[in-house]
């Protein structure tokens, strides 16, 4: 895939110069900090050395006082509580966190994760019936529930109260629950709006612990789950999220729970955000995609190490099956687009009733890698069609779906990802309407993927000291992505070659014209750029920096994102 190169605006030179002087760092590092809103010595101190004192008072959140009061009454009255959460990583981590926390106060707990296929996303009538059958009088809903107006009313008829902790975008009307914790509410004064569902669960635990006047340190072991959920849910990695994840990674590396430890298996070296996103998160997700989310909760709440290892192996097998499914379905979907002659469309909308519902979201993302445009992948679910929608950078797919809502039974989500259902006869009508809406509203600049380059960094300026400071920018995530650099006058030293099973990647050894320092580099998916590299003429690269360990030797390696 080819990209347009966009350079981020350079911050004011006076701020850059001040940061250089006060922090004793190079100009590129000062630029990176200022681009992330770090412009003073104190802000830099908070950025590089987060402290738990940076966390906000949980009682600033609308509904928190009511939530704590109802939770306290339930615990003191020995009520039976149901912890309800979505089937993805965020939801199952949130359920596991709340179960781990509340088990310190009561044994009258049940957990519930809806079946992706028979119940779908969010609160279900079936889940409420389960709560009634277990004698529950309080449901704590995590990572879902913000639109469950009718479900909350249904529960009231059974004398079951709801506390909802959800981070998704609310409608004008919210459920009439005992408390609704969602910083996205327009009238919620909580200063940080981007917590994930598990993060909100942690804030509820923090508030109750504060109410009990118990030390915050008792909550720190829960942060391994918060780190996993925050990274996996692709929420902004700044502010409170960054602080929670920073300390969560410390727990992951030093004292993880038995279940979380087993999730990472025999991991070599320090666990990073990359490990969470690409190793742990897909495994947890595989449970809900292929079998049932309750298996993820069973692992994440397991305290016996031997049992945790066995449960992790079961989930690993589910993830292997998931990989096989999404690869084959993606191929079928690409073939369908070609067979329909839709290669030049503004959208990708595909359907096959045999496709596995659990992987259609992954397939949608795979299709965007091939056809960079808003994508909706449908399969059959009962007597309806169900879909996962994914968008491209800068385009609000939720708004586009709203404009097609007359054809939909239901939908929900956010700017870049959504789920929807419709009746079979509405599918062709929706497909045509969605194509037309996107065609009329998407800016032409959004139809080509962009690389946003932080700053120029000649290869000659690469030093171990610079990389050591860069490592302290972690944990990375949205709004604090790994920096992308630009270098020109680069040449290959004659060792460039295609690698990989399908020879789609590049392995390079690069240097700048007129210098003697060489750098190993890899370019994933860039095999088609080999003619540029071997032309003998200097070229420009966009790259990030990583460490490569081989035979005990650690060196800097460039990950090339594009070549021109």
XYZ file of N, CA and C in Angstrom, residues 3-10 31-32 35-36 450-457 482-487 540-543 561-562 564:
99
model
N 1.468 5.403 0.458
C 1.001 6.408 1.405
C 1.332 7.804 0.908
N 0.569 8.772 1.420
C 0.999 10.161 1.314
C 1.740 10.494 2.609
N 2.800 11.285 2.467
C 3.615 11.636 3.626
C 3.197 13.005 4.140
N 2.803 13.054 5.392
C 2.395 14.305 6.011
C 3.310 14.603 7.197
N 3.902 15.775 7.188
C 4.761 16.174 8.296
C 3.925 16.912 9.349
N 4.045 16.460 10.588
C 3.341 17.152 11.663
C 3.907 18.563 11.822
N 3.071 19.526 12.201
C 3.572 20.895 12.390
C 4.676 20.929 13.439
N 5.697 21.691 13.155
C 6.773 21.850 14.134
C 6.333 22.810 15.227
N 11.371 18.255 20.057
C 10.243 18.394 19.132
C 9.177 17.338 19.432
N 9.602 16.096 19.644
C 8.651 15.015 19.933
C 7.844 15.306 21.193
N 5.296 18.137 20.553
C 4.181 17.657 19.737
C 3.163 16.876 20.566
N 3.595 16.313 21.675
C 2.701 15.564 22.563
C 2.154 16.427 23.683
N -2.375 7.798 5.125
C -1.354 8.807 5.405
C -0.365 8.292 6.438
N 0.851 8.694 6.262
C 1.859 8.538 7.303
C 2.106 9.920 7.897
N 1.961 10.040 9.185
C 2.180 11.317 9.849
C 3.568 11.296 10.482
N 4.467 12.061 9.887
C 5.879 12.053 10.260
C 6.110 13.085 11.352
N 6.727 12.647 12.442
C 6.963 13.559 13.560
C 8.008 14.607 13.223
N 9.166 14.141 12.735
C 10.239 15.091 12.439
C 11.319 14.404 11.603
N 12.148 15.200 10.977
C 13.305 14.657 10.249
C 14.342 14.177 11.260
N 14.948 13.049 10.962
C 16.027 12.541 11.800
C 17.007 11.803 10.895
N 4.409 5.464 18.549
C 5.860 5.423 18.334
C 6.240 6.449 17.271
N 7.244 7.275 17.530
C 7.586 8.349 16.590
C 7.985 7.813 15.221
N 7.543 8.534 14.201
C 7.951 8.251 12.832
C 8.907 9.341 12.375
N 10.019 8.923 11.790
C 11.058 9.864 11.364
C 11.229 9.827 9.850
N 11.844 10.900 9.359
C 12.128 11.044 7.925
C 13.625 11.196 7.733
N 14.152 10.468 6.748
C 15.568 10.629 6.388
C 15.686 10.581 4.869
N 14.498 8.358 -0.116
C 14.049 8.830 1.205
C 13.239 7.741 1.880
N 13.269 7.744 3.204
C 12.534 6.739 3.966
C 11.747 7.394 5.104
N 10.640 6.755 5.473
C 9.944 7.047 6.727
C 10.143 5.810 7.597
N 10.565 6.020 8.844
C 10.960 4.869 9.651
C 10.720 5.117 11.140
N 8.661 2.240 7.096
C 7.232 2.295 6.817
C 6.940 2.601 5.357
N 7.837 3.350 4.702
C 7.648 3.630 3.279
C 8.964 4.122 2.694
N 10.523 6.259 -0.870
C 10.241 7.026 -2.099
C 11.556 7.539 -2.665
